[in-house]
PDB file of C-alpha atoms in Angstrom:
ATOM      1  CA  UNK A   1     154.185 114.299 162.171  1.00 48.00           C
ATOM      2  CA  UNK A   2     151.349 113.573 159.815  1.00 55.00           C
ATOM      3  CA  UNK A   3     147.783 113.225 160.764  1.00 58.00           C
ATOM      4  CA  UNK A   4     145.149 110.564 159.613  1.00 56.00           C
ATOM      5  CA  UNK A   5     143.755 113.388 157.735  1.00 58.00           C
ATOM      6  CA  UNK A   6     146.411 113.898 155.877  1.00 60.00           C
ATOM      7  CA  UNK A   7     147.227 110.529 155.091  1.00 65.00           C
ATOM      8  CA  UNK A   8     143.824 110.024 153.566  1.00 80.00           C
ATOM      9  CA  UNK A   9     144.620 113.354 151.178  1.00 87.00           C
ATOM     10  CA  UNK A  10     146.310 113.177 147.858  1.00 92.00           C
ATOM     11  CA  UNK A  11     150.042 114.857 147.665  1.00 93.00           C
ATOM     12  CA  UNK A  12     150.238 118.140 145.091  1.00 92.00           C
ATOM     13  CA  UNK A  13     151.637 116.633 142.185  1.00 94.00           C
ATOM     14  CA  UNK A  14     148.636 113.795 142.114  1.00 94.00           C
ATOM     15  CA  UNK A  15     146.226 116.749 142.703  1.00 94.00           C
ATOM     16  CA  UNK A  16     147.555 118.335 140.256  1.00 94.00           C
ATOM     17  CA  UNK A  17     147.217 115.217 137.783  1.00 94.00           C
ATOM     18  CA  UNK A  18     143.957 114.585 138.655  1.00 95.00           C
ATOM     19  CA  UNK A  19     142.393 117.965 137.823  1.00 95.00           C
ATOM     20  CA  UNK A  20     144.263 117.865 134.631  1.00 94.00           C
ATOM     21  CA  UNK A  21     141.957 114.505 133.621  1.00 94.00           C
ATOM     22  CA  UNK A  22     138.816 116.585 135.419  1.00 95.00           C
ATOM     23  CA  UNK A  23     139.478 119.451 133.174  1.00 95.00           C
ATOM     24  CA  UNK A  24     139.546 117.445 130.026  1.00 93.00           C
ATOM     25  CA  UNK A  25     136.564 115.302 130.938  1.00 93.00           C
ATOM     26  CA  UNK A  26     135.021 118.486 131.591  1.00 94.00           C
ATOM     27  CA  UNK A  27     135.632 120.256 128.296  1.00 93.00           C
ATOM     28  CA  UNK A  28     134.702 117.372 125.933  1.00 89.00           C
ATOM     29  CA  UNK A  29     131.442 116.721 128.306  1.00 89.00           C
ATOM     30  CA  UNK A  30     130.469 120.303 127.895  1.00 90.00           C
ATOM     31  CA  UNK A  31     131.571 120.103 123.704  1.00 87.00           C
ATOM     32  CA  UNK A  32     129.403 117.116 123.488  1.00 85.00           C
ATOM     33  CA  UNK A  33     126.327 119.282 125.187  1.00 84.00           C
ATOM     34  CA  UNK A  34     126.775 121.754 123.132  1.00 86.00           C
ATOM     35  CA  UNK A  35     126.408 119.991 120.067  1.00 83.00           C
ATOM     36  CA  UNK A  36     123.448 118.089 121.301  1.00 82.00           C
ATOM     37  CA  UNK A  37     121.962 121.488 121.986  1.00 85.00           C
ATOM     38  CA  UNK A  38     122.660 123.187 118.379  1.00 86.00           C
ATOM     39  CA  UNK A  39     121.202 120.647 117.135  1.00 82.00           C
ATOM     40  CA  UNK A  40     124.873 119.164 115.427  1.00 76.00           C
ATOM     41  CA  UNK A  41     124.822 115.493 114.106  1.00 75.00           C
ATOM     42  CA  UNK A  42     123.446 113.110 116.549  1.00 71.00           C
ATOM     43  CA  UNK A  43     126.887 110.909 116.562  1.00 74.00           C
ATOM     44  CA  UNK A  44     128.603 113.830 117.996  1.00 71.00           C
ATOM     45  CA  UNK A  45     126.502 113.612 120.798  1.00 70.00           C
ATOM     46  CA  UNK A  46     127.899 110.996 121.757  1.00 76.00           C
ATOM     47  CA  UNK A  47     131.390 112.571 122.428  1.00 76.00           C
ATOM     48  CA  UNK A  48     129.981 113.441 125.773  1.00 79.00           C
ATOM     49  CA  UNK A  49     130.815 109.609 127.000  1.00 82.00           C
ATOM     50  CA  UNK A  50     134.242 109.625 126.327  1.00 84.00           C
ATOM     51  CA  UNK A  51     134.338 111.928 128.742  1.00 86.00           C
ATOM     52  CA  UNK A  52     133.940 109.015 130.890  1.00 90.00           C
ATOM     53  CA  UNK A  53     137.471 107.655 130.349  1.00 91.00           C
ATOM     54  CA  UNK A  54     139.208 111.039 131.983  1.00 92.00           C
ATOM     55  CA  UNK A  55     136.991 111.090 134.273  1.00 93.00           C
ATOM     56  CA  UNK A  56     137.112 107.829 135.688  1.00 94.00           C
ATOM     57  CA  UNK A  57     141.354 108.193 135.437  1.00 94.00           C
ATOM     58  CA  UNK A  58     140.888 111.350 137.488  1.00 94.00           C
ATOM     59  CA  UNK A  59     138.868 109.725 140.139  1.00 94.00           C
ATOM     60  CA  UNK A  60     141.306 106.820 140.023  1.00 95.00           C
ATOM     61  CA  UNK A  61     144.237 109.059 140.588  1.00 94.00           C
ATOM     62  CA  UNK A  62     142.439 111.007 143.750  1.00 93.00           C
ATOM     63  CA  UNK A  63     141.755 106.994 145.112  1.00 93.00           C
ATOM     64  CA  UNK A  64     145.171 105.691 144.738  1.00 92.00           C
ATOM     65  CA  UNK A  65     144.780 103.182 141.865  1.00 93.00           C
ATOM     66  CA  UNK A  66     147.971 102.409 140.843  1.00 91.00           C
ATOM     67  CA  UNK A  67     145.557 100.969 137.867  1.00 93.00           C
ATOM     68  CA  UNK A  68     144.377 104.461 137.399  1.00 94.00           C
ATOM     69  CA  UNK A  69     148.405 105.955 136.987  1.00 93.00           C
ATOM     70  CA  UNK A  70     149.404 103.551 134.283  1.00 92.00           C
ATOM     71  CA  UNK A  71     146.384 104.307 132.518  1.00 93.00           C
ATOM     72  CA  UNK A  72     146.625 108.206 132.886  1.00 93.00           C
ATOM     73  CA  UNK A  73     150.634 107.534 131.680  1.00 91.00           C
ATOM     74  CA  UNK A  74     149.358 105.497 128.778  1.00 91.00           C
ATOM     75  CA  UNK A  75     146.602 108.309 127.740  1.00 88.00           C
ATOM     76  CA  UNK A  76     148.770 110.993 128.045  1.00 87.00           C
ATOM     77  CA  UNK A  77     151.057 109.335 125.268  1.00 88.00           C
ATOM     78  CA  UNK A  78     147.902 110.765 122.603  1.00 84.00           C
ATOM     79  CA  UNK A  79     150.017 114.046 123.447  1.00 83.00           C
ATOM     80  CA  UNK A  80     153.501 113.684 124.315  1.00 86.00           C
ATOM     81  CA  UNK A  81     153.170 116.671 126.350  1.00 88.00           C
ATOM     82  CA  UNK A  82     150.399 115.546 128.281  1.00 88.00           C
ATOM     83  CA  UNK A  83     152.771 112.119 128.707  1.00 88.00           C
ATOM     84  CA  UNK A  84     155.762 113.577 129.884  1.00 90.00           C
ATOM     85  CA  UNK A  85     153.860 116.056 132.866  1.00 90.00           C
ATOM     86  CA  UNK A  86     152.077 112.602 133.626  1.00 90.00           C
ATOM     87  CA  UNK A  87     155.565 110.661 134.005  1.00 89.00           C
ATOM     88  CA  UNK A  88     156.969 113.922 136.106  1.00 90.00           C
ATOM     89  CA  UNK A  89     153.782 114.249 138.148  1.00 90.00           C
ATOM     90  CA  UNK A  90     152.998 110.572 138.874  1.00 90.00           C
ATOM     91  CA  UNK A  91     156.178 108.925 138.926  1.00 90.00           C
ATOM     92  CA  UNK A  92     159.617 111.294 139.570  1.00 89.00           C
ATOM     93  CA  UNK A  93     158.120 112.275 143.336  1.00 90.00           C
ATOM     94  CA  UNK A  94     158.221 110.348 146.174  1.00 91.00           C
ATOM     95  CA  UNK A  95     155.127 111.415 147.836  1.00 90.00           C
ATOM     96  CA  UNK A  96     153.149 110.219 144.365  1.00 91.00           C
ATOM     97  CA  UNK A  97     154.823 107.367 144.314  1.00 88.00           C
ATOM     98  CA  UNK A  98     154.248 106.277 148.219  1.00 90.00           C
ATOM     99  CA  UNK A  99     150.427 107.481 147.094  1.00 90.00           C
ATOM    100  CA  UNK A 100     149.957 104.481 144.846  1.00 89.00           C
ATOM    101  CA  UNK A 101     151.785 102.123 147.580  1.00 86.00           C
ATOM    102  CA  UNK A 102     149.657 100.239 149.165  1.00 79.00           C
ATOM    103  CA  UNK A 103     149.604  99.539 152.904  1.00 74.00           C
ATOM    104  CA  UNK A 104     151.084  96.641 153.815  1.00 72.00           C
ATOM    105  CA  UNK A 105     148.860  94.646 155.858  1.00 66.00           C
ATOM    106  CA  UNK A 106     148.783  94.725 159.621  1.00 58.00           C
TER     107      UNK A 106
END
């Protein structure tokens, strides 16, 4: 029997997705910082907002945006590694893919 608080939390392999986009939004925000802080060309700087893109996947996956899973499927392709752990994550289980189901309307 599953409780309301566990319908409002992620299953594993989304988790797991999602802190994969957290961890590389965190690593090129923290790159971009550190260049901005050694003093590094100024464009660089600027490396720190496209940390905004895994970010804002990551937060999409935790949601449930079935927007958010074809876009962290599509990103992953820069890496087919990173693609085919998205595809086996997001897709092959059936608790990820109930996830991004949404409820039908009562």
């Amino acid at each position: 029997m599953t409780t309301s608080d566990e319908m409002h939390r992620p299953p594993t392999p989304v988790v797991g997705a999602a802190v994969i986009y957290a961890l590389m939004a965190a690593f090129i925000l923290v790159s971009g910082v550190v260049i901005a802080i050694t003093g590094g060309e100024p464009g660089f700087a600027l490396l720190s907002l496209v940390a905004l893109l895994p970010g804002s996947i990551a937060l999409g996956l935790w949601q449930g945006n079935r927007g958010a899973r074809v876009m962290a499927i599509l990103f992953g392709f820069l890496t087919l590694l990173l693609a085919i752990v998205m595809i086996l994550l997001l897709t092959a289980p059936q608790s990820s893919r109930a996830w991004f189901t949404p409820d039908p309307e009562i």
